[in-house]
Short mmCIF file of C-alpha atoms and ligand atoms in Angstrom, two decimals:
data_model
loop_
_atom_site.label_atom_id
_atom_site.label_comp_id
_atom_site.label_asym_id
_atom_site.label_seq_id
_atom_site.Cartn_x
_atom_site.Cartn_y
_atom_site.Cartn_z
CA UNK A 1 -10.72 1.10 10.54
CA UNK A 2 -13.23 -0.46 13.11
CA UNK A 3 -12.95 1.61 16.22
CA UNK A 4 -14.30 -0.30 19.08
CA UNK A 5 -16.69 1.73 21.82
CA UNK A 6 -15.62 1.98 25.36
CA UNK A 7 -16.36 3.98 28.65
CA UNK A 8 -13.77 6.21 28.67
CA UNK A 9 -13.07 7.45 32.82
CA UNK A 10 -11.05 10.09 33.15
CA UNK A 11 -9.57 10.86 36.55
CA UNK A 12 -8.65 14.62 36.80
CA UNK A 13 -11.71 15.84 34.42
CA UNK A 14 -11.26 19.36 36.11
CA UNK A 15 -7.52 19.51 35.91
CA UNK A 16 -5.37 21.67 33.06
CA UNK A 17 -4.77 18.79 31.07
CA UNK A 18 -8.13 17.73 30.28
CA UNK A 19 -9.24 21.08 29.84
CA UNK A 20 -6.17 21.97 27.37
CA UNK A 21 -5.44 18.62 25.72
CA UNK A 22 -8.22 15.87 25.96
CA UNK A 23 -11.28 17.66 25.47
CA UNK A 24 -10.15 19.23 22.60
CA UNK A 25 -8.73 16.16 21.11
CA UNK A 26 -11.90 14.51 22.05
CA UNK A 27 -14.00 17.44 20.44
CA UNK A 28 -11.53 17.02 16.96
CA UNK A 29 -12.42 13.30 17.05
CA UNK A 30 -16.10 13.83 17.14
CA UNK A 31 -16.09 16.27 14.12
CA UNK A 32 -14.25 13.70 12.38
CA UNK A 33 -16.80 11.22 13.00
CA UNK A 34 -14.18 8.95 14.87
CA UNK A 35 -15.90 8.41 18.05
CA UNK A 36 -18.18 5.22 18.17
CA UNK A 37 -21.70 5.36 19.05
CA UNK A 38 -20.96 3.45 22.16
CA UNK A 39 -18.22 5.71 23.25
CA UNK A 40 -18.95 7.48 26.60
CA UNK A 41 -16.91 9.80 28.90
CA UNK A 42 -17.05 9.46 32.66
CA UNK A 43 -15.57 12.87 33.94
CA UNK A 44 -14.23 12.27 37.49
CA UNK A 45 -12.95 15.12 39.54
CA UNK A 46 -12.76 16.19 43.08
CA UNK A 47 -15.04 19.40 42.56
CA UNK A 48 -18.74 19.40 43.49
CA UNK A 49 -19.99 20.17 40.28
CA UNK A 50 -23.16 18.94 38.15
CA UNK A 51 -22.61 17.48 35.06
CA UNK A 52 -24.80 20.55 33.76
CA UNK A 53 -21.87 22.75 35.02
CA UNK A 54 -18.78 20.69 34.39
CA UNK A 55 -20.33 20.80 30.75
CA UNK A 56 -20.38 24.83 30.65
CA UNK A 57 -16.60 24.66 31.89
CA UNK A 58 -15.27 22.24 29.31
CA UNK A 59 -17.28 23.88 26.66
CA UNK A 60 -14.96 26.94 27.19
CA UNK A 61 -11.95 25.08 26.83
CA UNK A 62 -13.38 23.57 23.58
CA UNK A 63 -13.77 26.93 22.19
CA UNK A 64 -10.59 28.26 23.20
CA UNK A 65 -8.55 25.52 21.99
CA UNK A 66 -10.05 24.24 19.06
CA UNK A 67 -9.71 26.39 15.87
CA UNK A 68 -13.11 25.69 14.42
CA UNK A 69 -15.64 25.23 17.32
CA UNK A 70 -19.19 24.19 15.99
CA UNK A 71 -21.96 24.05 18.36
CA UNK A 72 -23.17 21.21 16.50
CA UNK A 73 -20.30 18.93 17.13
CA UNK A 74 -20.06 20.15 20.81
CA UNK A 75 -23.60 18.99 21.42
CA UNK A 76 -23.16 15.74 20.36
CA UNK A 77 -19.92 15.13 22.30
CA UNK A 78 -21.66 16.65 25.35
CA UNK A 79 -24.25 13.78 25.01
CA UNK A 80 -21.53 11.26 25.69
CA UNK A 81 -20.42 12.95 29.08
CA UNK A 82 -21.37 12.65 32.67
CA UNK A 83 -19.40 14.03 35.52
CA UNK A 84 -19.05 12.59 38.99
CA UNK A 85 -17.53 13.74 41.98
CA UNK A 86 -14.86 11.06 43.61
CA UNK A 87 -12.40 11.99 46.15
CA UNK A 88 -9.40 9.46 45.09
CA UNK A 89 -8.50 8.84 48.61
CA UNK A 90 -12.05 7.82 49.97
CA UNK A 91 -13.36 3.96 49.47
CA UNK A 92 -16.84 5.08 49.59
CA UNK A 93 -16.39 7.35 46.80
CA UNK A 94 -15.11 4.62 44.67
CA UNK A 95 -18.27 2.51 45.65
CA UNK A 96 -20.48 4.99 44.39
CA UNK A 97 -18.51 4.99 40.92
CA UNK A 98 -18.75 1.54 40.77
CA UNK A 99 -22.60 1.85 41.12
CA UNK A 100 -22.45 4.35 38.53
CA UNK A 101 -20.42 2.27 35.84
CA UNK A 102 -22.31 -1.11 36.81
CA UNK A 103 -26.01 0.65 36.48
CA UNK A 104 -24.62 2.22 32.86
CA UNK A 105 -23.50 -1.09 31.96
CA UNK A 106 -26.80 -2.90 33.04
CA UNK A 107 -28.83 -0.12 31.09
CA UNK A 108 -26.42 -0.60 28.10
CA UNK A 109 -25.36 2.88 28.08
CA UNK A 110 -21.93 1.98 28.55
CA UNK A 111 -19.71 -0.44 26.47
CA UNK A 112 -18.05 -3.28 28.16
CA UNK A 113 -14.35 -2.01 27.32
CA UNK A 114 -12.93 0.61 29.67
CA UNK A 115 -10.14 3.03 29.36
CA UNK A 116 -9.26 4.71 32.58
CA UNK A 117 -7.13 7.94 31.68
CA UNK A 118 -5.07 8.98 34.81
CA UNK A 119 -4.75 12.68 34.28
CA UNK A 120 -3.74 13.31 37.80
CA UNK A 121 -0.68 13.96 39.74
CA UNK A 122 1.75 10.83 39.99
CA UNK A 123 1.07 10.29 43.49
CA UNK A 124 -2.71 9.30 42.79
CA UNK A 125 -1.72 6.67 40.16
CA UNK A 126 -1.45 3.79 42.75
CA UNK A 127 -4.39 4.97 44.71
CA UNK A 128 -6.44 5.17 41.67
CA UNK A 129 -5.43 1.71 40.23
CA UNK A 130 -5.94 0.24 43.92
CA UNK A 131 -9.36 1.90 44.49
CA UNK A 132 -10.59 0.49 41.05
CA UNK A 133 -9.33 -2.67 42.21
CA UNK A 134 -10.97 -2.29 45.39
CA UNK A 135 -14.62 -2.09 44.09
CA UNK A 136 -13.75 -5.01 41.47
CA UNK A 137 -13.59 -3.09 38.28
CA UNK A 138 -10.20 -4.37 37.20
CA UNK A 139 -10.40 -7.63 35.21
CA UNK A 140 -7.57 -9.67 36.28
CA UNK A 141 -8.01 -11.89 33.46
CA UNK A 142 -4.67 -11.70 30.98
CA UNK A 143 -5.08 -8.92 28.32
CA UNK A 144 -5.78 -10.88 25.07
CA UNK A 145 -3.98 -8.66 22.46
CA UNK A 146 -4.44 -10.95 19.47
CA UNK A 147 -7.96 -10.98 19.62
CA UNK A 148 -9.55 -7.69 18.76
CA UNK A 149 -13.18 -8.74 19.76
CA UNK A 150 -12.26 -9.49 23.34
CA UNK A 151 -13.27 -7.34 26.09
CA UNK A 152 -10.57 -4.57 27.37
CA UNK A 153 -9.51 -2.78 29.89
CA UNK A 154 -6.63 -0.03 29.07
CA UNK A 155 -4.99 2.46 31.50
CA UNK A 156 -3.48 5.65 30.30
CA UNK A 157 -0.97 7.02 32.56
CA UNK A 158 0.45 10.60 32.22
CA UNK A 159 3.99 11.84 32.83
CA UNK A 160 5.71 11.86 34.86
CA UNK A 161 6.13 8.41 35.77
CA UNK A 162 8.66 8.82 38.47
CA UNK A 163 11.23 11.28 39.35
CA UNK A 164 13.98 8.54 39.28
CA UNK A 165 14.65 5.19 38.80
CA UNK A 166 13.66 4.33 42.32
CA UNK A 167 10.51 6.01 42.27
CA UNK A 168 9.57 4.95 38.74
CA UNK A 169 10.57 1.59 39.65
CA UNK A 170 8.24 1.41 42.60
CA UNK A 171 5.25 3.20 40.75
CA UNK A 172 5.97 0.42 38.31
CA UNK A 173 5.80 -2.31 40.80
CA UNK A 174 2.73 -1.08 42.50
CA UNK A 175 0.80 -0.71 39.06
CA UNK A 176 2.03 -4.15 37.58
CA UNK A 177 0.80 -6.07 40.92
CA UNK A 178 -2.62 -5.25 39.96
CA UNK A 179 -2.69 -4.72 36.20
CA UNK A 180 -0.72 -6.36 33.42
CA UNK A 181 2.21 -4.30 31.41
CA UNK A 182 0.21 -4.79 28.02
CA UNK A 183 -2.77 -2.66 29.55
CA UNK A 184 -0.58 0.10 30.47
CA UNK A 185 -0.16 2.59 28.04
CA UNK A 186 2.32 5.51 29.30
CA UNK A 187 2.17 8.77 27.50
CA UNK A 188 5.07 10.40 25.73
CA UNK A 189 3.13 12.82 23.42
CA UNK A 190 6.12 13.81 21.55
CA UNK A 191 5.91 10.12 19.95
CA UNK A 192 2.32 11.02 18.49
CA UNK A 193 3.63 14.41 16.89
CA UNK A 194 3.73 14.11 13.12
CA UNK A 195 6.78 14.41 12.10
CA UNK A 196 8.06 12.01 14.85
CA UNK A 197 6.07 9.29 13.06
CA UNK A 198 7.24 10.59 9.94
CA UNK A 199 10.99 9.86 10.99
CA UNK A 200 10.30 5.80 10.52
CA UNK A 201 8.31 6.57 7.44
CA UNK A 202 11.17 8.91 6.01
CA UNK A 203 13.78 6.24 6.71
CA UNK A 204 11.88 2.94 5.89
CA UNK A 205 9.87 4.03 2.65
CA UNK A 206 12.91 5.66 0.90
CA UNK A 207 16.09 3.86 -0.25
CA UNK A 208 17.95 7.04 -0.46
CA UNK A 209 18.62 7.60 3.67
CA UNK A 210 18.93 4.14 5.08
CA UNK A 211 21.96 3.15 3.53
CA UNK A 212 23.52 6.73 4.70
CA UNK A 213 21.97 6.14 8.20
CA UNK A 214 25.26 4.77 9.92
CA UNK A 215 28.63 6.25 11.01
CA UNK A 216 30.21 5.80 7.95
CA UNK A 217 28.17 9.27 6.36
CA UNK A 218 26.68 10.96 9.30
CA UNK A 219 28.93 13.01 11.06
CA UNK A 220 26.73 13.89 14.11
CA UNK A 221 22.85 14.41 14.93
CA UNK A 222 21.18 17.03 16.99
CA UNK A 223 17.99 17.26 18.51
CA UNK A 224 16.65 20.81 19.78
CA UNK A 225 13.47 21.50 21.62
CA UNK A 226 13.51 24.92 22.56
CA UNK A 227 10.52 26.76 24.17
CA UNK A 228 9.53 30.65 24.67
CA UNK A 229 7.42 30.21 27.53
CA UNK A 230 8.58 29.64 31.20
CA UNK A 231 7.32 27.26 33.79
CA UNK A 232 4.07 29.59 34.37
CA UNK A 233 1.70 28.20 36.86
CA UNK A 234 3.70 24.73 36.76
CA UNK A 235 6.49 26.10 39.10
CA UNK A 236 5.74 23.36 41.92
CA UNK A 237 5.85 20.50 39.68
CA UNK A 238 8.86 21.70 37.92
CA UNK A 239 11.03 22.80 40.82
CA UNK A 240 11.01 19.29 41.49
CA UNK A 241 11.64 18.06 38.15
CA UNK A 242 14.03 20.60 36.03
CA UNK A 243 14.64 19.96 32.15
CA UNK A 244 16.54 16.67 32.73
CA UNK A 245 13.62 14.65 33.96
CA UNK A 246 10.92 17.05 32.39
CA UNK A 247 12.13 16.56 28.79
CA UNK A 248 15.62 14.73 28.18
CA UNK A 249 14.61 11.54 30.36
CA UNK A 250 11.63 10.92 27.87
CA UNK A 251 10.90 13.19 25.01
CA UNK A 252 14.49 13.85 24.14
CA UNK A 253 15.64 10.25 24.52
CA UNK A 254 12.80 8.96 22.80
CA UNK A 255 13.28 10.87 19.92
CA UNK A 256 16.96 9.35 19.99
CA UNK A 257 15.60 5.93 20.21
CA UNK A 258 13.47 6.42 17.12
CA UNK A 259 16.09 8.21 14.88
CA UNK A 260 18.66 5.72 15.71
CA UNK A 261 17.03 2.10 16.25
CA UNK A 262 17.22 -0.48 13.47
CA UNK A 263 14.10 -0.60 11.49
CA UNK A 264 12.06 -3.68 11.97
CA UNK A 265 10.54 -5.78 8.93
CA UNK A 266 7.09 -4.85 10.31
CA UNK A 267 5.48 -2.24 12.31
CA UNK A 268 4.38 -4.37 14.97
CA UNK A 269 4.42 -2.74 18.36
CA UNK A 270 6.30 -5.10 20.47
CA UNK A 271 9.15 -5.44 17.84
CA UNK A 272 9.67 -1.38 17.61
CA UNK A 273 9.88 -1.27 21.17
CA UNK A 274 12.49 -4.06 21.18
CA UNK A 275 14.51 -2.35 18.79
CA UNK A 276 13.86 0.94 21.18
CA UNK A 277 15.12 -0.91 23.97
CA UNK A 278 18.38 -2.33 22.30
CA UNK A 279 19.12 1.20 21.25
CA UNK A 280 18.48 2.92 24.69
CA UNK A 281 20.89 -0.03 26.46
CA UNK A 282 23.74 0.93 23.98
CA UNK A 283 23.41 5.17 24.85
CA UNK A 284 26.69 6.25 26.67
CA UNK A 285 27.67 9.17 28.12
CA UNK A 286 31.49 9.86 28.66
CA UNK A 287 31.48 11.98 31.96
CA UNK A 288 35.41 11.96 31.89
CA UNK A 289 35.26 13.53 28.49
CA UNK A 290 36.87 17.37 28.31
CA UNK A 291 35.04 19.48 27.65
CA UNK A 292 32.37 18.13 29.76
CA UNK A 293 29.36 16.34 28.17
CA UNK A 294 26.62 18.42 30.21
CA UNK A 295 25.71 21.99 30.20
CA UNK A 296 22.78 22.96 32.66
CA UNK A 297 20.96 26.48 32.84
CA UNK A 298 18.85 28.50 34.64
CA UNK A 299 16.89 31.30 33.30
CA UNK A 300 17.37 34.44 35.17
CA UNK A 301 13.80 35.16 36.41
CA UNK A 302 13.08 31.40 37.43
CA UNK A 303 13.39 32.04 41.02
CA UNK A 304 10.64 34.66 40.98
CA UNK A 305 8.33 32.38 39.22
CA UNK A 306 5.15 31.19 41.32
CA UNK A 307 6.07 28.24 43.69
CA UNK A 308 9.64 28.01 43.02
CA UNK A 309 11.79 28.29 45.90
CA UNK A 310 14.00 31.34 46.16
CA UNK A 311 17.39 29.52 46.03
CA UNK A 312 15.96 26.85 43.58
CA UNK A 313 19.23 24.87 41.53
CA UNK A 314 16.53 23.56 39.22
CA UNK A 315 17.57 23.60 35.69
CA UNK A 316 15.61 25.09 32.89
CA UNK A 317 17.88 24.46 30.34
CA UNK A 318 19.86 21.42 29.37
CA UNK A 319 22.64 20.63 26.30
CA UNK A 320 24.38 16.93 26.42
CA UNK A 321 26.49 15.07 24.39
CA UNK A 322 25.65 11.13 24.33
CA UNK A 323 26.92 8.59 21.87
CA UNK A 324 25.33 5.26 20.97
CA UNK A 325 27.87 2.05 21.85
CA UNK A 326 26.91 0.18 18.78
CA UNK A 327 28.27 -0.89 15.23
CA UNK A 328 26.07 1.51 13.21
CA UNK A 329 26.86 4.56 15.32
CA UNK A 330 30.30 4.24 16.45
CA UNK A 331 31.62 7.47 17.05
CA UNK A 332 28.67 9.75 16.06
CA UNK A 333 27.69 12.25 18.86
CA UNK A 334 24.20 12.94 19.53
CA UNK A 335 23.95 16.43 20.89
CA UNK A 336 20.52 17.05 22.99
CA UNK A 337 19.47 20.23 23.82
CA UNK A 338 16.08 21.66 25.29
CA UNK A 339 15.35 25.00 27.27
CA UNK A 340 12.60 27.16 28.51
CA UNK A 341 12.26 31.10 28.32
CA UNK A 342 14.49 30.97 25.24
CA UNK A 343 14.00 33.61 22.34
CA UNK A 344 12.44 31.19 20.03
CA UNK A 345 9.89 28.15 19.94
CA UNK A 346 10.98 25.39 17.81
CA UNK A 347 11.54 21.70 17.68
CA UNK A 348 13.86 20.12 15.06
CA UNK A 349 16.12 17.26 14.50
CA UNK A 350 19.40 18.13 12.27
CA UNK A 351 21.47 15.25 10.83
CA UNK A 352 24.95 16.49 9.55
CA UNK A 353 26.57 14.19 6.85
CA UNK A 354 30.31 13.70 6.57
CA UNK A 355 31.89 16.21 4.24
CA UNK A 356 32.85 14.18 1.04
CA UNK A 357 36.61 12.75 1.22
CA UNK A 358 39.26 14.55 -0.37
CA UNK A 359 40.82 18.10 -0.47
CA UNK A 360 39.81 21.44 0.63
CA UNK A 361 37.11 20.05 2.75
CA UNK A 362 36.68 23.00 5.02
CA UNK A 363 35.39 24.78 1.93
CA UNK A 364 32.69 22.55 1.29
CA UNK A 365 29.50 22.97 3.37
CA UNK A 366 28.39 19.85 5.10
CA UNK A 367 24.91 18.21 3.64
CA UNK A 368 22.26 18.58 6.64
CA UNK A 369 19.00 17.08 6.74
CA UNK A 370 16.59 18.83 9.10
CA UNK A 371 13.17 17.36 10.14
CA UNK A 372 11.05 20.34 11.67
CA UNK A 373 8.76 19.14 14.25
CA UNK A 374 7.09 22.25 15.51
CA UNK A 375 5.91 24.78 15.12
CA UNK A 376 6.34 24.18 11.22
CA UNK A 377 6.67 20.81 10.00
CA UNK A 378 8.46 19.52 7.22
CA UNK A 379 12.11 18.74 5.94
CA UNK A 380 15.23 20.73 4.40
CA UNK A 381 17.80 18.86 2.60
CA UNK A 382 21.04 21.06 2.20
CA UNK A 383 23.20 20.13 -1.05
CA UNK A 384 26.45 21.62 -2.66
CA UNK A 385 25.38 22.38 -6.43
CA UNK A 386 27.21 24.16 -9.08
CA UNK A 387 26.25 27.82 -9.49
CA UNK A 388 24.88 28.45 -13.01
CA UNK A 389 27.77 30.74 -14.25
CA UNK A 390 31.01 30.10 -16.40
CA UNK A 391 33.19 29.40 -13.68
CA UNK A 392 33.17 26.36 -11.52
CA UNK A 393 31.76 28.13 -8.36
CA UNK A 394 29.71 26.27 -5.77
CA UNK A 395 26.59 27.31 -4.01
CA UNK A 396 24.19 25.42 -1.51
CA UNK A 397 20.94 24.57 -2.94
CA UNK A 398 18.30 24.29 -0.16
CA UNK A 399 15.45 21.64 -0.92
CA UNK A 400 12.46 21.57 1.19
CA UNK A 401 9.18 20.09 1.78
CA UNK A 402 6.86 22.30 3.86
CA UNK A 403 4.20 19.84 5.21
CA UNK A 404 2.36 22.55 7.15
CA UNK A 405 2.31 24.46 3.67
CA UNK A 406 1.07 21.68 1.83
CA UNK A 407 -1.69 20.35 3.83
CA UNK A 408 -4.33 23.19 4.46
CA UNK A 409 -5.58 21.30 7.70
CA UNK A 410 -3.62 21.02 10.82
CA UNK A 411 -1.94 18.21 11.66
CA UNK A 412 -3.67 16.04 14.32
CA UNK A 413 -2.78 17.04 17.49
CA UNK A 414 -0.77 14.07 19.34
CA UNK A 415 -3.71 13.54 21.87
CA UNK A 416 -6.53 12.96 18.85
CA UNK A 417 -3.88 10.36 17.73
CA UNK A 418 -3.05 8.72 20.97
CA UNK A 419 -6.77 8.42 22.38
CA UNK A 420 -7.24 6.70 19.06
CA UNK A 421 -4.19 4.30 19.36
CA UNK A 422 -5.76 3.60 23.16
CA UNK A 423 -9.16 2.45 21.50
CA UNK A 424 -7.28 0.57 18.95
CA UNK A 425 -4.78 -1.18 21.20
CA UNK A 426 -2.16 0.12 19.21
CA UNK A 427 1.13 0.68 21.98
CA UNK A 428 3.61 1.56 19.54
CA UNK A 429 3.74 5.11 20.45
CA UNK A 430 3.50 4.71 24.03
CA UNK A 431 6.60 3.76 26.61
CA UNK A 432 6.98 0.25 27.77
CA UNK A 433 8.57 -0.10 31.21
CA UNK A 434 11.86 -1.44 30.10
CA UNK A 435 12.31 1.79 27.79
CA UNK A 436 11.51 3.80 30.64
CA UNK A 437 13.88 1.92 33.03
CA UNK A 438 16.72 2.67 30.79
CA UNK A 439 15.98 6.37 30.31
CA UNK A 440 15.76 6.73 34.25
CA UNK A 441 19.05 5.25 34.66
CA UNK A 442 21.12 7.44 32.05
CA UNK A 443 19.06 10.65 33.50
CA UNK A 444 20.07 9.77 36.79
CA UNK A 445 23.56 9.10 36.07
CA UNK A 446 23.36 12.65 34.20
CA UNK A 447 21.80 14.14 37.26
CA UNK A 448 24.18 12.65 39.85
CA UNK A 449 27.17 14.02 37.56
CA UNK A 450 25.69 17.26 37.52
CA UNK A 451 24.86 17.56 41.38
CA UNK A 452 28.52 16.38 41.84
CA UNK A 453 30.15 19.15 39.73
CA UNK A 454 27.52 21.76 40.51
CA UNK A 455 26.76 22.57 37.16
CA UNK A 456 24.39 25.30 36.64
CA UNK A 457 24.70 28.42 34.24
CA UNK A 458 22.58 31.63 34.37
CA UNK A 459 21.13 32.67 30.96
CA UNK A 460 18.96 35.53 30.04
CA UNK A 461 15.35 35.50 29.52
CA UNK A 462 14.23 35.30 25.96
CA UNK A 463 17.97 34.42 24.94
CA UNK A 464 19.54 31.52 23.27
CA UNK A 465 20.30 29.73 26.51
CA UNK A 466 23.46 29.76 28.15
CA UNK A 467 26.76 30.69 26.15
CA UNK A 468 28.30 27.38 27.87
CA UNK A 469 26.30 25.21 25.62
CA UNK A 470 27.53 27.11 22.77
CA UNK A 471 31.19 26.59 23.90
CA UNK A 472 30.52 22.95 24.49
CA UNK A 473 29.84 22.14 21.08
CA UNK A 474 32.33 24.48 19.66
CA UNK A 475 34.86 22.36 21.69
CA UNK A 476 33.72 19.37 20.28
CA UNK A 477 34.51 21.15 16.95
CA UNK A 478 30.70 21.37 15.85
CA UNK A 479 28.04 24.25 15.67
CA UNK A 480 24.24 24.01 16.91
CA UNK A 481 22.18 23.97 13.94
CA UNK A 482 19.45 25.55 15.54
CA UNK A 483 21.34 28.42 16.16
CA UNK A 484 22.48 31.15 13.18
CA UNK A 485 26.32 30.58 13.52
CA UNK A 486 27.02 34.47 13.14
CA UNK A 487 24.62 35.58 16.13
CA UNK A 488 24.09 32.57 17.94
CA UNK A 489 20.59 33.40 17.77
CA UNK A 490 17.80 30.58 17.56
CA UNK A 491 16.90 30.01 13.95
CA UNK A 492 13.81 28.20 14.11
CA UNK A 493 12.81 25.57 11.34
CA UNK A 494 11.04 27.84 8.69
CA UNK A 495 9.84 27.05 5.43
CA UNK A 496 10.02 29.64 2.52
CA UNK A 497 7.44 28.15 0.38
CA UNK A 498 5.04 29.07 3.41
CA UNK A 499 2.56 30.35 1.15
CA UNK A 500 2.27 27.63 -1.21
CA UNK A 501 -0.60 25.27 -1.59
CA UNK A 502 -1.33 21.82 -3.00
CA UNK A 503 -3.95 22.47 -6.14
C1 BG6 B 1 5.71 18.53 28.33
C2 BG6 B 1 6.80 18.84 29.58
O1 BG6 B 1 5.87 16.91 28.66
O2 BG6 B 1 6.09 18.77 27.17
C3 BG6 B 1 6.82 20.67 29.67
O3 BG6 B 1 6.20 18.77 30.89
C4 BG6 B 1 6.81 20.85 28.13
O4 BG6 B 1 7.29 21.18 30.47
C5 BG6 B 1 6.15 20.23 27.17
O5 BG6 B 1 6.55 22.25 27.98
C6 BG6 B 1 6.50 20.44 25.83
O6 BG6 B 1 5.53 20.08 24.60
P1 BG6 B 1 4.94 20.54 23.59
O7 BG6 B 1 4.07 19.60 22.84
O8 BG6 B 1 4.47 22.07 23.78
O9 BG6 B 1 6.33 21.00 23.05
#
């Protein structure tokens, strides 16, 4: 794998995302020798810092967020970084930025390829792109995705990409009036989580799942993303967003798409994205259904969080039932749930199979395939087996593959993978505009329904979420697989073979 060099210009270099995610990811890439010699970083921020003082700050983040900090690796990364102060709203600042970049190129210190990383609040996306355009740093020749040796410019856009369909469309219009869609890499970091990537592998490289991956054999699919933390210091953003826009519109709907789309003959980015679009366009919610298909909740202490309004009606929990209106998934409900300030942190997918046809079905537990996304990665498969006794008693056998136990190293963080993808021009794990448009449309419909029906239940901090979510799924004749059935307490995905190691 030859990784082309580039100049990575990070807007928002002093921000939280750069400290928590980008710098540690770059550090890991440096550690693994994956950064080419001609890879340099121009860190752009509003604060009056020198390169030296900036490096001191980010070194602390690298130490804090990297399990295995080494000064040698850090020094090598540090040598690639320069800090420059830019006021995004001031044209003169952009002129200075252009001078620095052009000088670096004239002196052959910077590669000719550009990765512009926009780790800033969404209202700055368009001003930055327009600012770069005003100083002629944007190359308007169409991106040539077929030729790896051609010079490229790629723009990585963080979420949130809009707050509803109208604002997302407006943002997209203003970006694509300057840069082509092919050069835009919209981040959804869940797509780069190891076990989300593994879903396609599991489906396509085993003959035992794909023939069953349809309404004939699957009863329902659940996607649960539970968080222990509350909104912390992000109250200002979150209070205008909420669980539906912050988690469902992007991460959860993307996971539905990856799970339910038709597989493509080869793993070409555009084919995969076409299939995801096809799937997202068949997602439906029956708003007339009884019981209601959506439950929203808010944790009790939310209104006293920093930057949250005292009478906020923003949801910090959402549970919903969606369906896929196509032949493969006819009648199979997809239950999605996510929430903050819950008593466990866990992200998992549960695929519940139909019970065998015949008598006494109630006594037979369903086969269940669970995919643990975090904190532990792995899969569980529940099978019904004969107990080794003289009677014909049945027992549930649980087979598991604990990826976190088998591999000694930590899985790469999503951002390592995503940065590498951008350098390699692989857009598979980034969302295309038509995917986003469809997921915003659905999210707008859900939000509108919730506003109309005034849906919001309070739930205790550090609990399993509102009881109405349990009632909802019960009313549909199912149970949540992330909750223990007896106590209704969160039951994160844990492997029993935790202490086993691959020899
Ligand atoms: C982000 C959301 O996209 O994902 C956050 O804005 C959320 O609110 C986070 O906490 C969850 O990501 P992860 O990787 O910690 O599960």
